[in-house]
């Protein structure tokens, strides 16, 4: 498009910007020009820089210049969170209403009332904001071809959040169908924190064409300050929430400054909210709790209060990570290590949420060694590093769900649909035999489910399309669309009153009537459980019981583990050049007195004998999940050379093997180190070490849910965890016995190895350790690096003595031994 035409198209947009007193940023104008010249691409700029207007103003400018007599959606905006939809709608309506542009904005997600949904189908808005799941529900309706017949543009918001998961694959497949209908459709993805830009762009835009990558927004300032302890006693803790040092945090908080306090888990958020509420009674009415298990209406009320400036402190989780615009927020607190660079950047962007703003982050360590992690985070950010996001490769459960979705809607022709699906980056190498297996599985139930009508979903029509004719199958499929599979949740509701949120069934099943627990910032007494709803009432009785949710543990990213090893090496050389390393100097000195600190290419192994038995501590600094695989792998290989019972405990820094007192650990390390670091028979050894079959069985349950083999049922008829487990186990046994080559069984095995055990990282770690030097240091007692591993094991042991009491006793014993 010529420069004069570009200027004419963008004239309404520039007029609105001028009325706001704004000057478009260079990256915004580059995006508009690229869009109006027919390009698709990816925008990566810091949070709060103006990404949304960069992405939407080009499509809006074209819509204003070209009238469309047909009714239908012209701009589809896909966002990962429902909560973002409201903010996006407000941001888009602001220029539209101010300038009187003839465009309508609609929201379509699980919260949209049925009357509004019907209205959208009769008279579609030009701009529709939705989620991947709601888009797929629309594709599963017969009228979707007419709805998207005028589609010109798709925008994928927060693409860094979607790409690393099956939700991103779900979006890719949905876009492949849209491109099949509208070949000229343009796609733009928006991201803030992603390391592999070109690969991410290909997954968003498909394999055809060269993506336009837009970067270069003004850099936002980031000021990270750690709450440093007055003294490091030499023995860092692990496995607790840091609540005993709440006074240090309270002393740093200012009542008049709007602050988001991020924790890594919902359980941790509940406990910190409870702690701050008692510690700061003057903040009553100004302190709130926000996480995804709370009821939507309560979350929305808190978000509105933060925006209005009437709620000053909010304890939250990743539920507020993404692009909700909180301009009043001046400071962010990160409680505990963020575990990766991108997460801290994303959370930091919640403060000073405007172009050129400087984010203020206060870091509250929950144990001493987290200061080491923050020093590594600081170094990584200074180097401009951020993690890459790798999507799952050819997840067939998502493909099976997508094909069923299309069959519930307009139907699909196999050859044309295969071509469209191979146009996605995730399925570009999909083999014909795999495709044929998927069609046979959906049409005939595969090799062993053909006797059951509910598994024979597809039927062919005279024109060669596959459709779902059974209305019951179609209704059930639409209700179960999605790739997020979690344990069935129990709604928590006052006996006479409102819904508070939801907790997992496993937690509620452990409660008896009159038991008291803490949830949604309230002390609650359990009354009864009826039809997947837990009825409660307020209580003044105190309790320390707080619900725990699955998936709470995070592991260090591979990029951060690299920087962590570099920080340890700096400490070994005495190069303490950050505030966190300086604060840890006494701990490093005690570590050097008892053992040593490894350089980045060295592996430190410590062995010592205590009353408990013979301990081996290894410190690869590779993250919890890699250490879990390494720990069990080493335990299995050691017991081949000398039989014995070995207990494994792990954390992000290393792992502990605990054997009986007479076990010859030192001799075995010296004689068989090469075997311990060997990666040639890794999968077979992991199978022996970890009972992979049981891990795969558990993973298969979630795959079967996504693929549509297991369904939660109609509303009010949801299956319990036990029912899903039985159904999943039965299918697992049937496939293993009668169809051992079933591709979903193979997918479960691959997901366990690649994602759960992180096999590529584990193999890479073994190779790195084999190339480097190994330092074997026998020690008289556990060192400061080993102490958190002791605490990790204590947390999982039954005793009439609390973990805190045991740690204090062990600290006292250690100090006594030194004197």
PDB file of C-alpha atoms in Angstrom, residues 279-469:
ATOM      1  CA  UNK A 279      -0.706  -8.472  61.617  1.00  0.00           C
ATOM      2  CA  UNK A 280      -2.246  -5.315  60.096  1.00  0.00           C
ATOM      3  CA  UNK A 281      -5.764  -4.804  61.520  1.00  0.00           C
ATOM      4  CA  UNK A 282      -5.622  -1.189  60.331  1.00  0.00           C
ATOM      5  CA  UNK A 283      -5.838  -2.514  56.724  1.00  0.00           C
ATOM      6  CA  UNK A 284      -9.277  -4.006  57.294  1.00  0.00           C
ATOM      7  CA  UNK A 285     -11.313  -3.270  54.173  1.00  0.00           C
ATOM      8  CA  UNK A 286      -8.168  -2.335  52.237  1.00  0.00           C
ATOM      9  CA  UNK A 287      -6.644  -5.860  52.076  1.00  0.00           C
ATOM     10  CA  UNK A 288      -8.030  -8.553  49.759  1.00  0.00           C
ATOM     11  CA  UNK A 289      -7.315 -12.086  48.538  1.00  0.00           C
ATOM     12  CA  UNK A 290      -7.469 -13.032  44.834  1.00  0.00           C
ATOM     13  CA  UNK A 291      -6.926 -16.440  43.259  1.00  0.00           C
ATOM     14  CA  UNK A 292      -8.593 -18.581  40.621  1.00  0.00           C
ATOM     15  CA  UNK A 293     -10.471 -20.817  43.086  1.00  0.00           C
ATOM     16  CA  UNK A 294     -12.542 -17.879  44.378  1.00  0.00           C
ATOM     17  CA  UNK A 295     -15.960 -17.201  42.909  1.00  0.00           C
ATOM     18  CA  UNK A 296     -15.941 -15.057  39.782  1.00  0.00           C
ATOM     19  CA  UNK A 297     -18.111 -12.311  41.248  1.00  0.00           C
ATOM     20  CA  UNK A 298     -15.736 -11.887  44.185  1.00  0.00           C
ATOM     21  CA  UNK A 299     -12.687 -11.734  41.880  1.00  0.00           C
ATOM     22  CA  UNK A 300     -14.384  -9.137  39.673  1.00  0.00           C
ATOM     23  CA  UNK A 301     -15.285  -6.998  42.683  1.00  0.00           C
ATOM     24  CA  UNK A 302     -11.659  -7.047  43.887  1.00  0.00           C
ATOM     25  CA  UNK A 303     -10.325  -6.167  40.416  1.00  0.00           C
ATOM     26  CA  UNK A 304     -12.754  -3.235  40.174  1.00  0.00           C
ATOM     27  CA  UNK A 305     -11.687  -2.003  43.632  1.00  0.00           C
ATOM     28  CA  UNK A 306      -8.003  -2.135  42.678  1.00  0.00           C
ATOM     29  CA  UNK A 307      -8.650  -0.149  39.505  1.00  0.00           C
ATOM     30  CA  UNK A 308     -10.663   2.407  41.478  1.00  0.00           C
ATOM     31  CA  UNK A 309      -7.853   2.710  44.026  1.00  0.00           C
ATOM     32  CA  UNK A 310     -10.093   1.690  46.953  1.00  0.00           C
ATOM     33  CA  UNK A 311      -8.339  -1.682  47.543  1.00  0.00           C
ATOM     34  CA  UNK A 312      -4.687  -1.098  48.399  1.00  0.00           C
ATOM     35  CA  UNK A 313      -3.143  -4.498  49.169  1.00  0.00           C
ATOM     36  CA  UNK A 314      -4.074  -7.684  47.294  1.00  0.00           C
ATOM     37  CA  UNK A 315      -2.506 -11.083  48.026  1.00  0.00           C
ATOM     38  CA  UNK A 316      -2.755 -12.976  44.734  1.00  0.00           C
ATOM     39  CA  UNK A 317      -1.417 -15.771  42.544  1.00  0.00           C
ATOM     40  CA  UNK A 318      -0.949 -16.109  38.782  1.00  0.00           C
ATOM     41  CA  UNK A 319      -4.650 -15.163  38.529  1.00  0.00           C
ATOM     42  CA  UNK A 320      -3.410 -11.559  38.195  1.00  0.00           C
ATOM     43  CA  UNK A 321      -0.258 -12.299  36.146  1.00  0.00           C
ATOM     44  CA  UNK A 322      -1.742 -11.424  32.799  1.00  0.00           C
ATOM     45  CA  UNK A 323      -2.749  -8.201  31.087  1.00  0.00           C
ATOM     46  CA  UNK A 324      -5.422  -6.794  33.421  1.00  0.00           C
ATOM     47  CA  UNK A 325      -4.684  -3.060  33.451  1.00  0.00           C
ATOM     48  CA  UNK A 326      -4.084  -1.876  37.040  1.00  0.00           C
ATOM     49  CA  UNK A 327      -2.677   1.612  36.603  1.00  0.00           C
ATOM     50  CA  UNK A 328      -3.096   2.576  40.301  1.00  0.00           C
ATOM     51  CA  UNK A 329      -0.729  -0.266  41.343  1.00  0.00           C
ATOM     52  CA  UNK A 330       2.635   1.220  42.316  1.00  0.00           C
ATOM     53  CA  UNK A 331       4.479  -1.782  43.712  1.00  0.00           C
ATOM     54  CA  UNK A 332       4.654  -5.549  43.338  1.00  0.00           C
ATOM     55  CA  UNK A 333       5.845  -7.956  46.046  1.00  0.00           C
ATOM     56  CA  UNK A 334       7.083 -11.417  45.047  1.00  0.00           C
ATOM     57  CA  UNK A 335       6.878 -13.836  47.989  1.00  0.00           C
ATOM     58  CA  UNK A 336       9.247 -16.736  47.345  1.00  0.00           C
ATOM     59  CA  UNK A 337      11.303 -17.365  44.230  1.00  0.00           C
ATOM     60  CA  UNK A 338       9.474 -16.743  40.919  1.00  0.00           C
ATOM     61  CA  UNK A 339      11.286 -19.835  39.538  1.00  0.00           C
ATOM     62  CA  UNK A 340      11.698 -18.284  36.086  1.00  0.00           C
ATOM     63  CA  UNK A 341      12.595 -14.949  34.541  1.00  0.00           C
ATOM     64  CA  UNK A 342       9.456 -14.513  32.445  1.00  0.00           C
ATOM     65  CA  UNK A 343       7.150 -14.885  35.458  1.00  0.00           C
ATOM     66  CA  UNK A 344       8.907 -12.114  37.392  1.00  0.00           C
ATOM     67  CA  UNK A 345       8.882  -9.838  34.321  1.00  0.00           C
ATOM     68  CA  UNK A 346       5.180 -10.491  33.809  1.00  0.00           C
ATOM     69  CA  UNK A 347       4.339  -9.778  37.448  1.00  0.00           C
ATOM     70  CA  UNK A 348       6.589  -6.720  37.570  1.00  0.00           C
ATOM     71  CA  UNK A 349       4.592  -5.333  34.649  1.00  0.00           C
ATOM     72  CA  UNK A 350       1.486  -5.126  36.847  1.00  0.00           C
ATOM     73  CA  UNK A 351       3.003  -2.033  38.502  1.00  0.00           C
ATOM     74  CA  UNK A 352       3.487   1.258  36.624  1.00  0.00           C
ATOM     75  CA  UNK A 353       1.348  -0.268  33.848  1.00  0.00           C
ATOM     76  CA  UNK A 354       2.005   2.392  31.213  1.00  0.00           C
ATOM     77  CA  UNK A 355       4.594   3.051  28.471  1.00  0.00           C
ATOM     78  CA  UNK A 356       7.990   3.967  29.896  1.00  0.00           C
ATOM     79  CA  UNK A 357       6.972   3.236  33.503  1.00  0.00           C
ATOM     80  CA  UNK A 358       9.417   1.835  36.063  1.00  0.00           C
ATOM     81  CA  UNK A 359       8.225  -1.286  37.874  1.00  0.00           C
ATOM     82  CA  UNK A 360       8.955  -1.541  41.586  1.00  0.00           C
ATOM     83  CA  UNK A 361       9.407  -5.113  42.843  1.00  0.00           C
ATOM     84  CA  UNK A 362      10.044  -6.124  46.450  1.00  0.00           C
ATOM     85  CA  UNK A 363      11.346  -9.679  46.857  1.00  0.00           C
ATOM     86  CA  UNK A 364      10.517 -11.587  50.050  1.00  0.00           C
ATOM     87  CA  UNK A 365      12.653 -14.760  50.332  1.00  0.00           C
ATOM     88  CA  UNK A 366      11.089 -17.668  52.201  1.00  0.00           C
ATOM     89  CA  UNK A 367      14.469 -19.299  52.843  1.00  0.00           C
ATOM     90  CA  UNK A 368      18.076 -18.160  52.605  1.00  0.00           C
ATOM     91  CA  UNK A 369      18.984 -19.932  49.371  1.00  0.00           C
ATOM     92  CA  UNK A 370      16.168 -18.148  47.529  1.00  0.00           C
ATOM     93  CA  UNK A 371      18.420 -15.108  47.725  1.00  0.00           C
ATOM     94  CA  UNK A 372      20.788 -17.085  45.502  1.00  0.00           C
ATOM     95  CA  UNK A 373      17.930 -17.642  43.046  1.00  0.00           C
ATOM     96  CA  UNK A 374      17.054 -13.950  42.988  1.00  0.00           C
ATOM     97  CA  UNK A 375      20.670 -13.019  42.323  1.00  0.00           C
ATOM     98  CA  UNK A 376      20.504 -15.390  39.329  1.00  0.00           C
ATOM     99  CA  UNK A 377      17.200 -13.832  38.206  1.00  0.00           C
ATOM    100  CA  UNK A 378      18.695 -10.338  38.472  1.00  0.00           C
ATOM    101  CA  UNK A 379      21.704 -11.413  36.365  1.00  0.00           C
ATOM    102  CA  UNK A 380      19.505 -13.036  33.725  1.00  0.00           C
ATOM    103  CA  UNK A 381      17.287  -9.964  33.390  1.00  0.00           C
ATOM    104  CA  UNK A 382      20.325  -7.682  33.150  1.00  0.00           C
ATOM    105  CA  UNK A 383      21.493  -9.816  30.203  1.00  0.00           C
ATOM    106  CA  UNK A 384      18.093  -9.474  28.515  1.00  0.00           C
ATOM    107  CA  UNK A 385      17.420 -13.204  28.788  1.00  0.00           C
ATOM    108  CA  UNK A 386      13.961 -14.771  28.900  1.00  0.00           C
ATOM    109  CA  UNK A 387      12.782 -18.390  28.667  1.00  0.00           C
ATOM    110  CA  UNK A 388      11.716 -20.118  25.461  1.00  0.00           C
ATOM    111  CA  UNK A 389       8.267 -21.727  25.295  1.00  0.00           C
ATOM    112  CA  UNK A 390       8.032 -25.135  23.659  1.00  0.00           C
ATOM    113  CA  UNK A 391       4.572 -26.394  22.633  1.00  0.00           C
ATOM    114  CA  UNK A 392       3.652 -30.084  22.911  1.00  0.00           C
ATOM    115  CA  UNK A 393       4.396 -31.996  19.703  1.00  0.00           C
ATOM    116  CA  UNK A 394       1.419 -33.535  17.866  1.00  0.00           C
ATOM    117  CA  UNK A 395      -0.874 -34.119  20.881  1.00  0.00           C
ATOM    118  CA  UNK A 396      -3.436 -36.461  19.331  1.00  0.00           C
ATOM    119  CA  UNK A 397      -5.932 -35.989  22.159  1.00  0.00           C
ATOM    120  CA  UNK A 398      -6.337 -32.329  21.110  1.00  0.00           C
ATOM    121  CA  UNK A 399      -6.598 -33.349  17.443  1.00  0.00           C
ATOM    122  CA  UNK A 400      -9.330 -35.900  18.233  1.00  0.00           C
ATOM    123  CA  UNK A 401     -11.249 -33.258  20.179  1.00  0.00           C
ATOM    124  CA  UNK A 402     -10.861 -30.765  17.307  1.00  0.00           C
ATOM    125  CA  UNK A 403     -12.178 -33.235  14.717  1.00  0.00           C
ATOM    126  CA  UNK A 404     -15.168 -34.046  16.915  1.00  0.00           C
ATOM    127  CA  UNK A 405     -15.786 -30.298  17.325  1.00  0.00           C
ATOM    128  CA  UNK A 406     -15.849 -29.795  13.545  1.00  0.00           C
ATOM    129  CA  UNK A 407     -18.113 -32.819  13.103  1.00  0.00           C
ATOM    130  CA  UNK A 408     -20.557 -31.397  15.671  1.00  0.00           C
ATOM    131  CA  UNK A 409     -20.596 -28.160  13.667  1.00  0.00           C
ATOM    132  CA  UNK A 410     -20.486 -27.947   9.876  1.00  0.00           C
ATOM    133  CA  UNK A 411     -18.746 -31.295   9.438  1.00  0.00           C
ATOM    134  CA  UNK A 412     -15.425 -31.803   7.660  1.00  0.00           C
ATOM    135  CA  UNK A 413     -13.979 -33.427   4.548  1.00  0.00           C
ATOM    136  CA  UNK A 414     -10.971 -35.573   5.516  1.00  0.00           C
ATOM    137  CA  UNK A 415      -8.543 -34.655   2.720  1.00  0.00           C
ATOM    138  CA  UNK A 416      -9.173 -30.891   2.916  1.00  0.00           C
ATOM    139  CA  UNK A 417      -9.032 -30.900   6.714  1.00  0.00           C
ATOM    140  CA  UNK A 418      -5.771 -32.893   6.745  1.00  0.00           C
ATOM    141  CA  UNK A 419      -4.213 -30.290   4.456  1.00  0.00           C
ATOM    142  CA  UNK A 420      -5.362 -27.474   6.777  1.00  0.00           C
ATOM    143  CA  UNK A 421      -4.064 -29.273   9.871  1.00  0.00           C
ATOM    144  CA  UNK A 422      -0.678 -29.904   8.227  1.00  0.00           C
ATOM    145  CA  UNK A 423      -0.554 -26.148   7.724  1.00  0.00           C
ATOM    146  CA  UNK A 424      -0.123 -25.720  11.493  1.00  0.00           C
ATOM    147  CA  UNK A 425       3.359 -25.783  12.961  1.00  0.00           C
ATOM    148  CA  UNK A 426       2.441 -28.399  15.587  1.00  0.00           C
ATOM    149  CA  UNK A 427       1.084 -30.940  13.060  1.00  0.00           C
ATOM    150  CA  UNK A 428       3.169 -30.077   9.976  1.00  0.00           C
ATOM    151  CA  UNK A 429       4.696 -33.603   9.909  1.00  0.00           C
ATOM    152  CA  UNK A 430       1.473 -35.509  10.703  1.00  0.00           C
ATOM    153  CA  UNK A 431       1.752 -38.882   8.976  1.00  0.00           C
ATOM    154  CA  UNK A 432      -1.053 -40.323   6.856  1.00  0.00           C
ATOM    155  CA  UNK A 433      -1.148 -43.494   8.984  1.00  0.00           C
ATOM    156  CA  UNK A 434      -1.656 -41.428  12.150  1.00  0.00           C
ATOM    157  CA  UNK A 435      -4.434 -39.438  10.458  1.00  0.00           C
ATOM    158  CA  UNK A 436      -6.135 -42.653   9.310  1.00  0.00           C
ATOM    159  CA  UNK A 437      -5.911 -44.035  12.858  1.00  0.00           C
ATOM    160  CA  UNK A 438      -7.606 -40.894  14.239  1.00  0.00           C
ATOM    161  CA  UNK A 439     -10.471 -41.139  11.740  1.00  0.00           C
ATOM    162  CA  UNK A 440     -10.930 -44.868  12.413  1.00  0.00           C
ATOM    163  CA  UNK A 441     -10.868 -44.221  16.159  1.00  0.00           C
ATOM    164  CA  UNK A 442     -13.620 -41.585  15.939  1.00  0.00           C
ATOM    165  CA  UNK A 443     -15.752 -43.369  13.320  1.00  0.00           C
ATOM    166  CA  UNK A 444     -15.499 -46.976  14.498  1.00  0.00           C
ATOM    167  CA  UNK A 445     -14.162 -46.724  18.080  1.00  0.00           C
ATOM    168  CA  UNK A 446     -10.735 -47.971  17.021  1.00  0.00           C
ATOM    169  CA  UNK A 447      -9.833 -51.641  17.342  1.00  0.00           C
ATOM    170  CA  UNK A 448     -11.611 -52.393  20.611  1.00  0.00           C
ATOM    171  CA  UNK A 449     -14.376 -49.854  21.411  1.00  0.00           C
ATOM    172  CA  UNK A 450     -16.584 -50.451  18.379  1.00  0.00           C
ATOM    173  CA  UNK A 451     -19.210 -52.292  20.435  1.00  0.00           C
ATOM    174  CA  UNK A 452     -20.086 -49.077  22.307  1.00  0.00           C
ATOM    175  CA  UNK A 453     -22.176 -46.513  20.336  1.00  0.00           C
ATOM    176  CA  UNK A 454     -20.879 -43.542  22.345  1.00  0.00           C
ATOM    177  CA  UNK A 455     -17.372 -44.148  20.948  1.00  0.00           C
ATOM    178  CA  UNK A 456     -18.607 -44.373  17.326  1.00  0.00           C
ATOM    179  CA  UNK A 457     -19.044 -40.630  17.013  1.00  0.00           C
ATOM    180  CA  UNK A 458     -18.548 -39.837  13.334  1.00  0.00           C
ATOM    181  CA  UNK A 459     -20.815 -40.705  10.426  1.00  0.00           C
ATOM    182  CA  UNK A 460     -20.179 -39.896   6.766  1.00  0.00           C
ATOM    183  CA  UNK A 461     -22.600 -37.991   4.524  1.00  0.00           C
ATOM    184  CA  UNK A 462     -23.253 -38.333   0.797  1.00  0.00           C
ATOM    185  CA  UNK A 463     -20.943 -35.416  -0.020  1.00  0.00           C
ATOM    186  CA  UNK A 464     -18.008 -37.022   1.835  1.00  0.00           C
ATOM    187  CA  UNK A 465     -18.216 -35.049   5.092  1.00  0.00           C
ATOM    188  CA  UNK A 466     -17.868 -36.509   8.570  1.00  0.00           C
ATOM    189  CA  UNK A 467     -20.574 -35.305  10.982  1.00  0.00           C
ATOM    190  CA  UNK A 468     -21.936 -36.171  14.438  1.00  0.00           C
ATOM    191  CA  UNK A 469     -25.625 -37.024  14.029  1.00  0.00           C
TER     192      UNK A 469
END
